[in-house]
Amino acid sequence: MAIGPQDGRDWTSNGTADYDAYFGTPTHDDHVLFELLTVGVFQVGLSWQAAASKLPVYRRLFAEMVPQVVAGFDEEVDGERIANDPDMIRNGRKIRAVIRNARGIAKVQREFGSFADYLWQFVNGTPLMLPAVTRDELTNQSAIGTAVAKDLKRRGFSFVGPVVTHMFLLAAGILREQVIDA
């Protein structure tokens, strides 16, 4: 199933429903990947529902989440404009991280052709099934998430620690979890 702005769904409705529809579905769409990464950035310290519910706000304030456009934003001027919106999560560090991440995506696109190609090369183009665990054994980090996080940071991305990156890779369907009943 392809997901993204051109899939026929109404992506202007409910951010939580949109994110839930995205989560775990393998995607090669840079636009969707930027949205998923942005939710991950804003999720730090919040519930995924709180961060995802703001997807319509992110879309409105971050140029419909087009990385190439957001990459041109001024961190101070546009960051302040975005932070002053009454519907926005007003964390300046996270807002600046989204702008930096858009710049990182633009650089990666120039080097690899797409952000998706860059990410999927870590798993040789096929979703990586993590070892089966019980609910009690679920973790919010993985070796591959840590490796990708390190490489993203090296490329100028922000707010992409091992936890955020692991959850982002799960959301993008690049990593898959198997939960077994104990």
mmCIF file of C-alpha atoms in Angstrom, residues 2-182:
data_model
loop_
_atom_site.group_PDB
_atom_site.id
_atom_site.type_symbol
_atom_site.label_atom_id
_atom_site.label_comp_id
_atom_site.label_asym_id
_atom_site.label_seq_id
_atom_site.Cartn_x
_atom_site.Cartn_y
_atom_site.Cartn_z
ATOM 1 C CA ALA A 2 1.403 3.393 -0.974
ATOM 2 C CA ILE A 3 0.866 6.192 1.499
ATOM 3 C CA GLY A 4 1.351 9.884 1.154
ATOM 4 C CA PRO A 5 -0.115 13.107 -0.137
ATOM 5 C CA GLN A 6 -1.076 11.621 -3.523
ATOM 6 C CA ASP A 7 -2.726 8.391 -2.323
ATOM 7 C CA GLY A 8 -6.319 9.640 -2.501
ATOM 8 C CA ARG A 9 -6.816 10.027 1.262
ATOM 9 C CA ASP A 10 -7.836 13.281 2.937
ATOM 10 C CA TRP A 11 -4.558 14.145 4.675
ATOM 11 C CA THR A 12 -5.921 17.437 6.041
ATOM 12 C CA SER A 13 -8.133 15.918 8.698
ATOM 13 C CA ASN A 14 -6.830 14.413 11.912
ATOM 14 C CA GLY A 15 -3.104 14.241 12.535
ATOM 15 C CA THR A 16 -3.399 11.294 14.915
ATOM 16 C CA ALA A 17 -5.388 9.265 12.381
ATOM 17 C CA ASP A 18 -2.924 10.206 9.632
ATOM 18 C CA TYR A 19 0.058 9.128 11.721
ATOM 19 C CA ASP A 20 -1.686 5.912 12.731
ATOM 20 C CA ALA A 21 -2.330 5.167 9.043
ATOM 21 C CA TYR A 22 1.332 5.807 8.258
ATOM 22 C CA PHE A 23 2.857 3.920 11.177
ATOM 23 C CA GLY A 24 4.628 0.714 10.198
ATOM 24 C CA THR A 25 3.731 0.920 6.512
ATOM 25 C CA PRO A 26 6.920 0.766 4.449
ATOM 26 C CA THR A 27 7.270 4.066 2.623
ATOM 27 C CA HIS A 28 9.703 5.377 0.057
ATOM 28 C CA ASP A 29 8.081 8.818 -0.067
ATOM 29 C CA ASP A 30 10.430 11.583 1.132
ATOM 30 C CA HIS A 31 7.477 13.810 2.003
ATOM 31 C CA VAL A 32 5.974 11.151 4.284
ATOM 32 C CA LEU A 33 9.381 10.386 5.780
ATOM 33 C CA PHE A 34 9.858 14.077 6.625
ATOM 34 C CA GLU A 35 6.452 14.122 8.327
ATOM 35 C CA LEU A 36 7.236 10.976 10.326
ATOM 36 C CA LEU A 37 10.614 12.358 11.387
ATOM 37 C CA THR A 38 8.991 15.648 12.412
ATOM 38 C CA VAL A 39 6.445 13.852 14.595
ATOM 39 C CA GLY A 40 9.369 11.989 16.175
ATOM 40 C CA VAL A 41 11.174 15.249 16.921
ATOM 41 C CA PHE A 42 8.115 16.797 18.558
ATOM 42 C CA GLN A 43 7.271 13.570 20.395
ATOM 43 C CA VAL A 44 10.312 13.914 22.678
ATOM 44 C CA GLY A 45 8.833 14.493 26.134
ATOM 45 C CA LEU A 46 5.255 14.111 24.864
ATOM 46 C CA SER A 47 2.963 11.248 23.910
ATOM 47 C CA TRP A 48 2.932 10.196 20.270
ATOM 48 C CA GLN A 49 -0.735 11.219 20.173
ATOM 49 C CA ALA A 50 0.066 14.779 21.316
ATOM 50 C CA ALA A 51 2.825 15.129 18.721
ATOM 51 C CA ALA A 52 0.894 13.432 15.904
ATOM 52 C CA SER A 53 -2.273 15.440 16.546
ATOM 53 C CA LYS A 54 -0.347 18.496 15.360
ATOM 54 C CA LEU A 55 0.372 17.102 11.859
ATOM 55 C CA PRO A 56 -2.123 19.534 10.256
ATOM 56 C CA VAL A 57 -0.383 22.394 12.107
ATOM 57 C CA TYR A 58 3.075 21.201 10.999
ATOM 58 C CA ARG A 59 1.818 21.011 7.421
ATOM 59 C CA ARG A 60 0.428 24.533 7.576
ATOM 60 C CA LEU A 61 3.492 26.106 9.209
ATOM 61 C CA PHE A 62 6.233 24.074 7.512
ATOM 62 C CA ALA A 63 5.261 24.696 3.854
ATOM 63 C CA GLU A 64 3.096 21.564 3.540
ATOM 64 C CA MET A 65 6.120 19.593 4.813
ATOM 65 C CA VAL A 66 8.056 19.962 1.563
ATOM 66 C CA PRO A 67 11.659 19.462 2.725
ATOM 67 C CA GLN A 68 13.181 21.522 -0.097
ATOM 68 C CA VAL A 69 11.065 24.550 0.881
ATOM 69 C CA VAL A 70 11.598 24.156 4.638
ATOM 70 C CA ALA A 71 15.353 23.854 4.019
ATOM 71 C CA GLY A 72 15.245 27.491 2.903
ATOM 72 C CA PHE A 73 13.634 28.716 6.127
ATOM 73 C CA ASP A 74 15.585 31.056 8.380
ATOM 74 C CA GLU A 75 15.961 29.368 11.770
ATOM 75 C CA GLU A 76 15.477 32.609 13.694
ATOM 76 C CA VAL A 77 12.886 34.513 11.636
ATOM 77 C CA ASP A 78 10.784 31.548 10.511
ATOM 78 C CA GLY A 79 11.420 29.743 13.784
ATOM 79 C CA GLU A 80 9.944 32.665 15.716
ATOM 80 C CA ARG A 81 6.989 32.947 13.314
ATOM 81 C CA ILE A 82 6.234 29.252 13.763
ATOM 82 C CA ALA A 83 6.685 29.357 17.543
ATOM 83 C CA ASN A 84 4.241 32.266 17.796
ATOM 84 C CA ASP A 85 1.422 30.328 16.156
ATOM 85 C CA PRO A 86 -1.144 29.548 18.875
ATOM 86 C CA ASP A 87 -1.712 26.006 17.558
ATOM 87 C CA MET A 88 1.969 25.053 17.531
ATOM 88 C CA ILE A 89 4.024 23.177 20.102
ATOM 89 C CA ARG A 90 6.204 26.133 21.071
ATOM 90 C CA ASN A 91 9.589 24.522 21.514
ATOM 91 C CA GLY A 92 12.161 26.579 19.643
ATOM 92 C CA ARG A 93 14.808 23.852 19.715
ATOM 93 C CA LYS A 94 12.423 21.369 18.090
ATOM 94 C CA ILE A 95 11.263 23.912 15.506
ATOM 95 C CA ARG A 96 14.879 24.675 14.555
ATOM 96 C CA ALA A 97 15.555 20.914 14.421
ATOM 97 C CA VAL A 98 12.812 20.480 11.812
ATOM 98 C CA ILE A 99 14.427 23.192 9.677
ATOM 99 C CA ARG A 100 17.874 21.592 10.101
ATOM 100 C CA ASN A 101 16.434 18.173 9.277
ATOM 101 C CA ALA A 102 14.907 19.559 6.071
ATOM 102 C CA ARG A 103 18.384 20.818 5.156
ATOM 103 C CA GLY A 104 19.806 17.403 5.988
ATOM 104 C CA ILE A 105 17.208 15.743 3.768
ATOM 105 C CA ALA A 106 18.092 18.105 0.905
ATOM 106 C CA LYS A 107 21.784 17.181 1.245
ATOM 107 C CA VAL A 108 20.994 13.461 1.411
ATOM 108 C CA GLN A 109 18.760 13.767 -1.665
ATOM 109 C CA ARG A 110 21.639 15.300 -3.605
ATOM 110 C CA GLU A 111 23.967 12.483 -2.560
ATOM 111 C CA PHE A 112 21.635 9.454 -2.698
ATOM 112 C CA GLY A 113 18.826 10.567 -5.017
ATOM 113 C CA SER A 114 16.249 10.496 -2.215
ATOM 114 C CA PHE A 115 15.994 10.441 1.557
ATOM 115 C CA ALA A 116 14.218 7.095 1.184
ATOM 116 C CA ASP A 117 17.100 5.561 -0.783
ATOM 117 C CA TYR A 118 19.509 6.722 1.920
ATOM 118 C CA LEU A 119 17.424 5.204 4.738
ATOM 119 C CA TRP A 120 16.526 1.959 2.974
ATOM 120 C CA GLN A 121 20.191 1.217 2.159
ATOM 121 C CA PHE A 122 20.703 0.509 5.883
ATOM 122 C CA VAL A 123 18.427 -2.559 5.494
ATOM 123 C CA ASN A 124 19.321 -3.462 1.895
ATOM 124 C CA GLY A 125 15.929 -2.266 0.656
ATOM 125 C CA THR A 126 13.860 -4.727 2.708
ATOM 126 C CA PRO A 127 12.147 -4.088 6.053
ATOM 127 C CA LEU A 128 14.280 -5.518 8.843
ATOM 128 C CA MET A 129 12.369 -7.808 11.197
ATOM 129 C CA LEU A 130 13.654 -7.343 14.724
ATOM 130 C CA PRO A 131 13.874 -10.425 16.964
ATOM 131 C CA ALA A 132 10.533 -11.471 18.456
ATOM 132 C CA VAL A 133 9.979 -10.268 22.014
ATOM 133 C CA THR A 134 7.216 -10.227 24.600
ATOM 134 C CA ARG A 135 5.502 -6.934 25.489
ATOM 135 C CA ASP A 136 7.637 -6.709 28.612
ATOM 136 C CA GLU A 137 10.806 -7.045 26.509
ATOM 137 C CA LEU A 138 9.913 -4.306 23.992
ATOM 138 C CA THR A 139 12.599 -1.664 23.762
ATOM 139 C CA ASN A 140 12.709 1.806 22.301
ATOM 140 C CA GLN A 141 16.211 1.420 20.842
ATOM 141 C CA SER A 142 18.056 -0.883 18.471
ATOM 142 C CA ALA A 143 21.573 -1.243 17.129
ATOM 143 C CA ILE A 144 20.440 -0.178 13.666
ATOM 144 C CA GLY A 145 18.545 2.810 15.083
ATOM 145 C CA THR A 146 21.690 3.869 16.914
ATOM 146 C CA ALA A 147 23.802 3.484 13.756
ATOM 147 C CA VAL A 148 21.346 5.478 11.638
ATOM 148 C CA ALA A 149 21.088 8.158 14.358
ATOM 149 C CA LYS A 150 24.858 8.539 14.399
ATOM 150 C CA ASP A 151 24.972 8.893 10.618
ATOM 151 C CA LEU A 152 22.058 11.362 10.568
ATOM 152 C CA LYS A 153 23.806 13.536 13.163
ATOM 153 C CA ARG A 154 27.002 13.410 11.112
ATOM 154 C CA ARG A 155 24.961 14.747 8.197
ATOM 155 C CA GLY A 156 23.608 17.705 10.202
ATOM 156 C CA PHE A 157 20.282 16.346 11.447
ATOM 157 C CA SER A 158 19.016 17.388 14.902
ATOM 158 C CA PHE A 159 16.940 15.706 17.625
ATOM 159 C CA VAL A 160 17.727 12.304 16.104
ATOM 160 C CA GLY A 161 19.057 10.312 19.012
ATOM 161 C CA PRO A 162 18.822 6.512 19.160
ATOM 162 C CA VAL A 163 15.263 6.491 20.570
ATOM 163 C CA VAL A 164 13.808 9.021 18.114
ATOM 164 C CA THR A 165 15.551 7.315 15.198
ATOM 165 C CA HIS A 166 14.463 3.804 16.238
ATOM 166 C CA MET A 167 10.838 4.935 16.504
ATOM 167 C CA PHE A 168 11.116 6.815 13.198
ATOM 168 C CA LEU A 169 12.423 3.682 11.444
ATOM 169 C CA LEU A 170 9.521 1.682 12.912
ATOM 170 C CA ALA A 171 7.036 4.335 11.798
ATOM 171 C CA ALA A 172 8.504 4.297 8.270
ATOM 172 C CA GLY A 173 8.223 0.498 8.078
ATOM 173 C CA ILE A 174 11.995 0.169 7.708
ATOM 174 C CA LEU A 175 12.140 -1.751 10.981
ATOM 175 C CA ARG A 176 9.410 -4.212 11.982
ATOM 176 C CA GLU A 177 8.677 -5.513 15.465
ATOM 177 C CA GLN A 178 7.265 -8.918 16.360
ATOM 178 C CA VAL A 179 5.489 -9.071 19.697
ATOM 179 C CA ILE A 180 4.674 -12.537 21.008
ATOM 180 C CA ASP A 181 2.218 -13.413 23.741
ATOM 181 C CA ALA A 182 3.988 -14.636 26.841
#
